[in-house]
Structure formats: C-alpha cells, structure tokens
Short mmCIF file of C-alpha atoms in Angstrom, two decimals:
data_model
loop_
_atom_site.label_atom_id
_atom_site.label_comp_id
_atom_site.label_asym_id
_atom_site.label_seq_id
_atom_site.Cartn_x
_atom_site.Cartn_y
_atom_site.Cartn_z
CA MET A 1 -26.90 14.53 30.28
CA PRO A 2 -27.12 13.84 33.91
CA LEU A 3 -30.27 11.67 35.27
CA PRO A 4 -31.09 10.17 38.78
CA LEU A 5 -29.92 6.70 38.87
CA GLU A 6 -33.18 5.67 40.47
CA SER A 7 -35.32 6.95 37.86
CA SER A 8 -33.94 4.43 35.23
CA GLY A 9 -35.67 1.43 36.97
CA GLY A 10 -32.51 -0.81 36.49
CA ARG A 11 -32.67 -0.11 32.60
CA ALA A 12 -29.73 1.42 30.88
CA VAL A 13 -30.08 5.12 30.30
CA ASP A 14 -29.52 5.71 26.44
CA PRO A 15 -31.27 8.98 25.66
CA PHE A 16 -29.29 8.87 22.33
CA ALA A 17 -29.82 5.38 21.00
CA GLY A 18 -26.34 4.80 21.70
CA LEU A 19 -26.85 1.16 22.20
CA ARG A 20 -28.41 0.66 18.95
CA ASP A 21 -25.51 2.48 16.98
CA ILE A 22 -22.97 0.13 18.89
CA ARG A 23 -25.35 -2.99 17.64
CA GLU A 24 -25.11 -1.49 14.08
CA ARG A 25 -21.46 -0.37 14.44
CA ARG A 26 -22.07 3.19 13.32
CA LEU A 27 -20.39 6.06 14.90
CA LYS A 28 -22.73 9.06 15.49
CA PRO A 29 -22.06 12.26 17.13
CA VAL A 30 -24.69 13.34 19.77
CA SER A 31 -24.35 16.89 18.64
CA GLU A 32 -22.06 19.10 16.49
CA ARG A 33 -20.93 20.51 19.76
CA VAL A 34 -18.60 17.63 20.42
CA PHE A 35 -16.27 18.77 17.36
CA VAL A 36 -16.16 22.41 18.72
CA GLU A 37 -15.63 21.44 22.37
CA ASP A 38 -12.42 19.16 21.21
CA PRO A 39 -11.59 19.59 17.73
CA LEU A 40 -9.25 16.50 17.84
CA ARG A 41 -12.76 14.43 17.80
CA LEU A 42 -12.83 15.39 14.10
CA LEU A 43 -9.65 12.88 13.35
CA ARG A 44 -10.52 10.27 16.19
CA ALA A 45 -13.88 9.75 14.36
CA PHE A 46 -11.66 8.55 11.57
CA ARG A 47 -9.27 6.92 13.60
CA LEU A 48 -11.96 4.89 15.74
CA SER A 49 -13.82 3.70 12.52
CA ALA A 50 -10.64 2.45 11.34
CA GLN A 51 -9.71 0.35 14.21
CA LEU A 52 -13.05 -0.80 15.16
CA GLY A 53 -14.77 -1.20 11.58
CA PHE A 54 -17.64 1.10 12.41
CA SER A 55 -19.48 2.98 9.61
CA GLN A 56 -20.08 6.59 10.22
CA ASP A 57 -23.50 8.34 10.21
CA PRO A 58 -24.36 11.15 7.54
CA SER A 59 -24.52 13.54 10.58
CA LEU A 60 -20.86 12.72 11.47
CA LEU A 61 -19.59 13.25 7.96
CA ALA A 62 -21.29 16.50 7.77
CA GLY A 63 -20.41 17.76 11.27
CA VAL A 64 -16.80 17.03 10.17
CA ARG A 65 -17.24 18.88 6.87
CA LYS A 66 -18.61 22.01 8.71
CA HIS A 67 -16.02 22.17 11.22
CA ARG A 68 -12.75 20.66 9.44
CA ARG A 69 -10.61 23.72 9.86
CA LEU A 70 -11.08 23.57 13.76
CA ILE A 71 -8.46 20.65 13.46
CA LEU A 72 -5.67 23.52 13.42
CA LYS A 73 -6.24 24.21 17.03
CA PRO A 74 -5.12 21.00 18.87
CA ALA A 75 -1.44 20.53 19.53
CA GLY A 76 0.35 18.87 16.59
CA GLU A 77 1.52 15.93 18.76
CA ARG A 78 -2.21 15.17 19.57
CA VAL A 79 -2.78 15.40 15.80
CA ARG A 80 0.15 13.08 14.94
CA ALA A 81 -0.92 10.35 17.71
CA GLU A 82 -4.47 10.13 15.84
CA LEU A 83 -3.11 10.22 12.55
CA MET A 84 -0.56 7.38 13.09
CA ALA A 85 -3.06 5.36 14.92
CA LEU A 86 -5.19 5.62 11.93
CA LEU A 87 -2.44 4.77 9.66
CA GLY A 88 -1.49 1.87 11.59
CA SER A 89 -4.77 0.10 10.70
CA PRO A 90 -4.92 -2.45 7.99
CA GLU A 91 -7.44 -0.33 5.71
CA SER A 92 -5.97 3.30 6.29
CA ALA A 93 -6.55 4.37 2.76
CA VAL A 94 -10.02 3.91 2.82
CA TRP A 95 -10.48 6.07 5.56
CA LEU A 96 -8.13 8.77 4.33
CA LYS A 97 -9.98 8.73 1.17
CA THR A 98 -13.25 9.49 3.28
CA MET A 99 -11.33 12.16 5.07
CA ASP A 100 -10.61 13.58 1.77
CA GLU A 101 -14.10 13.66 0.62
CA THR A 102 -15.08 15.84 3.85
CA GLY A 103 -12.06 18.05 3.44
CA LEU A 104 -10.35 17.04 6.65
CA LEU A 105 -7.43 15.60 5.01
CA THR A 106 -5.95 18.53 3.35
CA ALA A 107 -7.11 20.49 6.72
CA VAL A 108 -4.72 18.30 8.69
CA LEU A 109 -2.02 18.25 5.72
CA GLU A 110 -2.72 21.32 3.76
CA GLU A 111 0.36 20.55 1.59
CA LEU A 112 -1.73 17.83 -0.19
CA GLU A 113 -4.26 20.47 -1.68
CA PRO A 114 -2.19 21.36 -4.87
CA GLU A 115 -1.74 17.77 -5.74
CA ARG A 116 -5.33 17.27 -6.53
CA ARG A 117 -5.25 19.64 -9.47
CA CYS A 118 -1.38 18.33 -10.79
CA ALA A 119 -1.08 15.87 -13.52
CA GLU A 120 -4.63 14.84 -14.03
CA VAL A 121 -3.56 14.05 -17.49
CA TYR A 122 -1.72 11.26 -16.11
CA TYR A 123 -3.52 10.23 -13.03
CA GLY A 124 -7.07 11.02 -14.02
CA ALA A 125 -9.31 13.38 -11.75
CA GLY A 126 -7.78 13.94 -8.33
CA GLY A 127 -4.50 13.93 -10.04
CA VAL A 128 -1.28 13.35 -7.81
CA LEU A 129 -3.56 13.13 -4.78
CA ARG A 130 -5.20 10.42 -6.29
CA HIS A 131 -1.88 8.60 -7.18
CA THR A 132 -0.62 8.78 -3.33
CA LEU A 133 -4.02 7.62 -1.89
CA ASP A 134 -3.73 4.62 -4.30
CA ALA A 135 -0.31 4.09 -3.16
CA VAL A 136 -1.11 4.13 0.51
CA ALA A 137 -3.90 1.53 -0.37
CA ARG A 138 -1.23 -0.81 -1.83
CA MET A 139 1.01 0.00 1.22
CA ASP A 140 -1.93 -1.33 3.11
CA PHE A 141 -2.26 -4.48 0.95
CA LEU A 142 1.63 -5.03 1.08
CA TRP A 143 1.87 -4.88 4.77
CA SER A 144 -0.91 -7.14 5.22
CA ASN A 145 0.30 -9.76 2.56
CA LEU A 146 4.19 -9.92 2.77
CA GLU A 147 4.14 -13.39 2.33
CA LYS A 148 1.85 -13.36 -0.62
CA VAL A 149 4.32 -10.74 -2.29
CA PHE A 150 7.77 -11.67 -1.10
CA GLY A 151 7.45 -15.26 -0.18
CA GLU A 152 10.59 -16.65 1.53
CA LEU A 153 11.97 -13.34 1.91
CA ALA A 154 8.76 -12.32 4.20
CA ALA A 155 10.68 -13.72 7.44
CA PRO A 156 13.95 -12.12 7.13
CA LEU A 157 12.25 -8.72 6.17
CA ARG A 158 10.10 -8.74 9.05
CA ALA A 159 13.13 -9.42 11.02
CA HIS A 160 15.24 -6.64 10.08
CA LEU A 161 12.52 -4.40 10.46
CA LEU A 162 12.06 -5.45 13.94
CA GLU A 163 15.82 -5.10 14.43
CA HIS A 164 16.16 -1.73 13.10
CA HIS A 165 12.81 0.01 13.98
CA HIS A 166 11.75 -2.25 16.93
CA ASP A 167 7.96 -1.60 16.61
CA LEU A 168 6.52 -2.90 13.41
CA SER A 169 3.12 -1.17 13.73
CA LYS A 170 4.79 1.96 14.15
CA HIS A 171 7.29 1.65 11.59
CA GLY A 172 4.22 0.45 9.19
CA ALA A 173 2.51 3.59 10.13
CA LEU A 174 5.57 6.12 9.57
CA LEU A 175 5.92 4.14 5.98
CA LYS A 176 2.27 4.98 5.17
CA LEU A 177 2.82 8.52 6.15
CA ALA A 178 5.80 8.51 4.03
CA VAL A 179 3.68 7.25 1.20
CA LEU A 180 1.14 9.52 1.55
CA LEU A 181 3.84 12.65 1.37
CA HIS A 182 6.35 11.26 -1.10
CA ASP A 183 5.29 13.19 -4.07
CA VAL A 184 4.28 16.54 -1.98
CA ALA A 185 6.66 18.58 -4.23
CA LYS A 186 5.21 17.43 -7.58
CA PRO A 187 2.76 20.53 -8.11
CA ASP A 188 5.73 22.93 -7.64
CA CYS A 189 8.28 20.89 -9.76
CA ALA A 190 5.89 20.45 -12.46
CA ARG A 191 7.05 21.61 -16.08
CA GLN A 192 6.12 20.88 -19.67
CA VAL A 193 9.58 19.73 -21.28
CA GLN A 194 9.54 18.64 -25.00
CA GLY A 195 5.70 18.13 -24.66
CA ARG A 196 5.84 15.73 -21.48
CA LEU A 197 4.94 17.05 -18.01
CA ARG A 198 8.07 16.26 -15.75
CA PHE A 199 8.82 16.85 -11.97
CA PHE A 200 12.57 17.46 -11.95
CA GLY A 201 13.73 17.84 -8.49
CA HIS A 202 10.58 16.95 -6.67
CA ASP A 203 12.68 14.29 -4.52
CA HIS A 204 14.92 16.91 -3.15
CA ARG A 205 11.98 19.62 -2.40
CA GLY A 206 9.78 17.08 -1.52
CA ALA A 207 12.20 15.61 1.40
CA GLU A 208 12.62 19.18 2.69
CA ALA A 209 8.76 19.70 2.80
CA VAL A 210 8.36 16.22 4.65
CA SER A 211 10.92 17.56 7.26
CA ARG A 212 8.80 20.59 7.94
CA ILE A 213 5.77 18.56 8.06
CA LEU A 214 6.71 16.07 10.48
CA ARG A 215 8.31 18.68 12.82
CA ARG A 216 4.95 20.57 12.66
CA LEU A 217 3.37 17.30 13.81
CA ARG A 218 5.93 17.05 16.43
CA CYS A 219 7.30 13.56 15.26
CA SER A 220 10.72 12.66 16.61
CA ARG A 221 14.01 13.24 14.84
CA ASP A 222 14.24 9.72 13.89
CA GLU A 223 10.74 9.55 12.41
CA GLU A 224 11.65 12.94 10.48
CA HIS A 225 14.85 11.64 9.40
CA ILE A 226 13.42 8.41 7.86
CA ALA A 227 10.47 10.01 6.09
CA ALA A 228 12.64 12.62 4.39
CA ALA A 229 15.32 10.11 3.58
CA LEU A 230 12.22 7.79 1.83
CA THR A 231 11.04 10.80 -0.12
CA LEU A 232 14.84 11.78 -1.26
CA HIS A 233 15.36 8.51 -2.67
CA HIS A 234 12.07 7.21 -3.88
CA LEU A 235 13.11 7.52 -7.62
CA ARG A 236 16.06 5.39 -7.31
CA PRO A 237 14.58 1.97 -7.83
CA GLY A 238 12.61 3.08 -10.62
CA ASN A 239 15.60 4.76 -12.47
CA LEU A 240 17.44 1.40 -11.78
CA ALA A 241 14.30 -0.62 -13.62
CA ALA A 242 14.53 1.80 -16.40
CA ALA A 243 18.33 1.49 -17.04
CA GLY A 244 18.42 -2.09 -18.09
CA ALA A 245 20.56 -4.58 -16.45
CA VAL A 246 20.82 -3.75 -12.43
CA THR A 247 24.65 -4.36 -11.92
CA ASP A 248 26.41 -5.72 -9.12
CA LYS A 249 27.83 -2.19 -8.64
CA ALA A 250 24.18 -0.50 -8.65
CA VAL A 251 23.15 -2.95 -6.00
CA PHE A 252 25.96 -2.02 -3.69
CA ARG A 253 25.72 1.67 -4.17
CA PHE A 254 22.01 1.64 -3.55
CA PHE A 255 22.48 -0.14 -0.05
CA ARG A 256 25.81 1.80 0.77
CA ASP A 257 23.91 4.85 0.41
CA LEU A 258 20.61 4.06 2.21
CA GLY A 259 21.84 1.22 4.60
CA PRO A 260 19.24 -0.75 6.41
CA LEU A 261 16.76 1.95 5.44
CA GLY A 262 16.96 0.49 1.98
CA VAL A 263 14.62 -2.29 2.84
CA SER A 264 11.98 0.42 3.90
CA GLN A 265 12.64 2.33 0.69
CA LEU A 266 11.72 -0.78 -1.37
CA LEU A 267 8.68 -1.27 0.42
CA LEU A 268 7.76 2.35 -0.27
CA CYS A 269 8.56 2.05 -3.68
CA TRP A 270 6.65 -1.22 -4.24
CA ALA A 271 3.60 0.58 -3.25
CA ASP A 272 4.30 3.63 -5.29
CA HIS A 273 4.67 1.50 -8.53
CA ALA A 274 1.82 -0.87 -7.74
CA SER A 275 -0.65 1.81 -7.45
CA TYR A 276 -0.59 2.03 -11.30
CA LEU A 277 -2.25 -1.26 -11.41
CA GLN A 278 -5.94 -1.94 -10.21
CA GLU A 279 -5.86 -4.31 -7.33
CA ALA A 280 -7.12 -7.25 -9.49
CA ASP A 281 -4.53 -6.90 -12.07
CA LEU A 282 -2.14 -6.46 -9.30
CA ARG A 283 -3.20 -9.86 -8.05
CA LYS A 284 -2.72 -11.52 -11.38
CA VAL A 285 0.85 -10.43 -11.68
CA LEU A 286 2.12 -11.08 -8.37
CA ARG A 287 2.96 -14.76 -9.43
CA TRP A 288 5.65 -13.09 -11.71
CA ALA A 289 6.70 -10.18 -9.14
CA SER A 290 9.70 -12.12 -7.85
CA GLU A 291 11.03 -13.39 -11.19
CA ASP A 292 14.61 -12.46 -12.19
CA PRO A 293 13.99 -9.11 -14.17
CA HIS A 294 17.05 -10.20 -16.27
CA ALA A 295 15.56 -13.37 -17.53
CA PHE A 296 11.95 -12.70 -17.28
CA ARG A 297 9.69 -12.45 -20.52
CA PRO A 298 6.33 -11.19 -20.15
CA PRO A 299 3.57 -12.87 -21.86
CA LYS A 300 2.52 -11.10 -24.98
CA SER A 301 -0.96 -10.81 -23.64
CA LEU A 302 0.19 -8.23 -20.96
CA PRO A 303 -0.58 -4.66 -21.85
CA GLU A 304 2.63 -2.73 -22.17
CA ASP A 305 1.80 -0.51 -19.04
CA THR A 306 1.39 -3.39 -17.14
CA ALA A 307 4.54 -5.23 -17.93
CA LYS A 308 6.27 -1.78 -17.29
CA THR A 309 5.04 -1.90 -13.93
CA LEU A 310 5.75 -5.34 -13.40
CA ARG A 311 9.37 -5.09 -14.27
CA HIS A 312 9.58 -2.43 -11.48
CA LEU A 313 8.40 -4.55 -8.90
CA GLN A 314 10.85 -7.38 -10.14
CA VAL A 315 13.35 -5.04 -9.77
CA ILE A 316 12.38 -4.34 -5.92
CA ALA A 317 12.00 -8.05 -5.48
CA TYR A 318 15.46 -8.54 -6.88
CA LEU A 319 17.20 -5.83 -4.69
CA LEU A 320 15.53 -7.36 -1.58
CA GLN A 321 16.90 -10.82 -2.62
CA ARG A 322 20.34 -9.76 -3.14
CA TYR A 323 20.37 -7.79 0.22
CA PHE A 324 19.02 -10.76 2.25
CA LEU A 325 20.36 -13.81 0.22
CA GLN A 326 23.43 -12.34 -1.28
CA PRO A 327 24.70 -10.15 1.62
CA ASP A 328 28.28 -10.57 0.58
CA THR A 329 27.87 -8.41 -2.65
CA ALA A 330 25.10 -6.02 -1.39
CA ARG A 331 26.38 -5.29 1.82
CA PRO A 332 30.19 -6.51 2.18
CA VAL A 333 31.61 -6.80 5.34
CA ARG A 334 34.79 -4.35 5.05
CA LEU A 335 38.33 -6.56 4.88
CA LEU A 336 40.46 -3.59 5.94
CA ASP A 337 39.96 -0.48 8.16
CA GLY A 338 41.13 3.04 7.55
CA GLN A 339 44.12 2.54 9.78
CA GLU A 340 45.41 -0.34 7.73
CA VAL A 341 44.96 1.39 4.49
CA MET A 342 46.99 4.40 5.77
CA ASP A 343 49.86 1.83 6.94
CA LEU A 344 49.80 0.15 3.62
CA LEU A 345 50.15 3.51 1.57
CA GLY A 346 51.93 5.34 4.13
CA ILE A 347 49.31 8.44 3.72
CA PRO A 348 47.85 10.42 6.80
CA PRO A 349 44.19 10.59 7.67
CA GLY A 350 41.92 12.23 5.06
CA PRO A 351 39.34 11.78 2.13
CA PRO A 352 41.94 9.58 0.30
CA VAL A 353 41.51 6.82 2.67
CA GLY A 354 37.80 6.82 2.54
CA GLU A 355 38.05 6.98 -1.26
CA VAL A 356 40.46 3.51 -1.04
CA LEU A 357 37.84 1.83 1.46
CA ARG A 358 34.89 2.84 -1.00
CA LYS A 359 36.88 1.31 -3.88
CA LEU A 360 37.80 -1.81 -1.96
CA GLU A 361 34.03 -2.23 -1.11
CA GLU A 362 32.88 -1.96 -4.62
CA ALA A 363 35.49 -4.63 -5.70
CA GLN A 364 34.35 -6.71 -3.11
CA SER A 365 30.35 -6.22 -4.25
CA GLU A 366 31.59 -7.31 -7.80
CA GLY A 367 33.56 -10.32 -6.89
CA ARG A 368 36.75 -9.01 -7.50
CA VAL A 369 38.25 -9.33 -4.06
CA ARG A 370 36.98 -12.14 -1.87
CA ASP A 371 39.34 -12.37 1.18
CA ARG A 372 41.67 -10.30 3.22
CA GLU A 373 44.70 -11.30 0.88
CA GLU A 374 43.19 -10.13 -1.98
CA ALA A 375 41.82 -7.06 -0.30
CA LEU A 376 45.73 -6.18 0.75
CA ARG A 377 46.88 -6.89 -3.05
CA PHE A 378 44.08 -4.41 -4.38
CA VAL A 379 45.01 -1.73 -2.19
CA ARG A 380 48.61 -2.03 -2.89
CA ARG A 381 47.80 -1.54 -6.64
CA LEU A 382 45.25 0.96 -6.28
CA ARG A 383 46.46 4.47 -7.59
CA LEU A 384 45.15 7.07 -5.27
CA THR A 385 43.66 10.04 -6.99
CA LYS A 386 45.28 13.44 -6.23
CA ASN A 387 42.00 14.98 -4.99
#
C-alpha cells in the first residue's frame, strides 16, 4: 500500500499492524489474495513458522485451507525448496501435522492421502499417515539428540554423514522426506492374510513411488536414488531383529548391499521403530537402547510391545557399533582383487570371479580369513559352482 513518505511524520507506516504481529511472533496474511498471487506462499507460511518459531493466525490457516489446491501451480523445484527447508527445521513434524490439518500436506504429496484410512486398527485414527508423521517426529528427536541416543558413536556417525553427503542439514531434510514417504505403498499392498493385515511388497512398490514423487519435485538423481533405496531396504533391520541372533554374515551382507548408505538406513529405521513409543516412554528406554541385543534381558515391568520396540532399537545400535567399531568384519577390506583370483584359479573374467570375491569377503567377515596368506589358501581350496 504506497503512501507518501512525508505523510508519516517520521513514524513507521504500518496499516496492517505488522509490528504487533512481529512482537507477538505471529504470521498473518494481509489478505487471501497473497495466496492467489503466489500459491507458493501456502507452503512458505509453514516453512517460515518452522524456521522462525512464529505461530499462525487463524486467518492464515483458513486461507491455506481454502486455497490449498493452488499449490499444484508452482514449479516442482520451487515446491521442493520450501518443503526441504521446512524439513530441515528441528520441529518439522509439528508443522507437517499442522499442514495436514489444513489439507495442504496431501495437496503437495497426494500419494499420502490413502494412508489416512489404512491400518487404523494398528495405528489408530489417521492410520499409516499418523504413523509416518510420528516417525518424522522421532527423526526430529534423533537428529537433535545423536549423542543422547548413540553416545560415543555420534561423532564418527556425523563424520561419516559429512564425508558421504557433505551437507548435514540437507541430508537430514532428505532423511525426513524419506521417513515421510517410506510407507507410501502400504495402502495398495494391504491384504488380510490369516486374519492379519499384511503389506507384502510395499518396500519395492514404495521405492518406485518415491522415485516418481522425487522426480515430480525436481530433486536430483542422487536424492532420488537415496530416498528410493532407503524405502526399498527399510524392513531389513526389523527382519534381523525378529530373526534372533544377528550373525556376522548378516551384518556383513547388510553393509555389503547398502554400502555407506547403510548408516542412513539405520537412522531411518530407528525413527520408524521409535514411533511406536510415546516420547516419554522412549526417553525411559533410551538408557538400554545401546545394550547388546543378544545379552540384554528386559525388566519384567517393561510391557511386551515396549520390549519388542527396544530390541529393534538395540539391533540398530548394534549394527552401527559393528560398522564403526569393528569395520574389519562389517566392511572388510578386500584382500585379493579379481585379477589375482583369475590367476590363481586359471579362469577367465566372468561371474565366477565375483562369486569367489563375495565368498572371500564373507569368510573375512566371519573371521575365517584374516590376512592375505589365508585369503590365498581360501581361494585355492574354494570349489567354484558351475553357474
């Protein structure tokens, strides 16, 4: 609203009481027109609240609710920039939940809407969507409390993420996006099997859906690959926890398949499993969350479901301990290369060479091969399969 400068008498020209809103730390639109003129402001309102800690005036929430479908108009990269900035804030889940109350969250990510009515028998009102928002809240907690959760592992964990992903803030935001999307295929895969609701294949179909979503948001190929891979493999730590003892071979195969991304995978899975506990209950069991899952015996007073979740968290911590504190078995350095295998066995290049190298690495992870001489003897003894 342009006004002549001389008419202000040296006082701030504030026809919409903006100074009061700033003092009271409140976001308030001057008019609903702001959302029509630039629909990206619908999402920016939540990003600003997340970053600045401002509350939102009822008129803002009403305007977002009314105009939420306009968020489909801005280019994908503009939406991505605002969404990732919001996810980079320490209390992103709070604002995602507020976005959902206005309908904006599922206007931005329409694939989440079917989650709302899926598996309410397990998750309560809000279904899978409620679970995923709770999981983002646990990732908020974890990202801000690495030392409290992982103790001495926090420093090498941060160094690892910095080495492989360069920008911790951006990687943290991408992790939260992956958490938000990791169960996106559960509604399509939900089936009743012997009286139980199961979601077979939601990891694979979810990875495909996540790739499509990140392409729509104009994310980089690297971001798309990371988020899809985290979705594809998010069941693996839970399967290890359910299998009983976590063997050396299982540890090796987990990190062989995921490589350095295995660390981020474990962070996502920690948030996923921790979401089954209320924050107060989570804080109570954190003192046991780094105990060896093979030796720990939960207190008899601990509810069965809480003890089960605690075991999942312990297995995740155990895998991280093996990765950072026992790298010789979790991610052994290759003692022989492909050319040496071919020379030793007199075979040409081809799949059998890779098979020998994989078996050699597994033998290293189990402590059966400890140095180059033992590796040479192992390969000489190894009988190649015909295929």
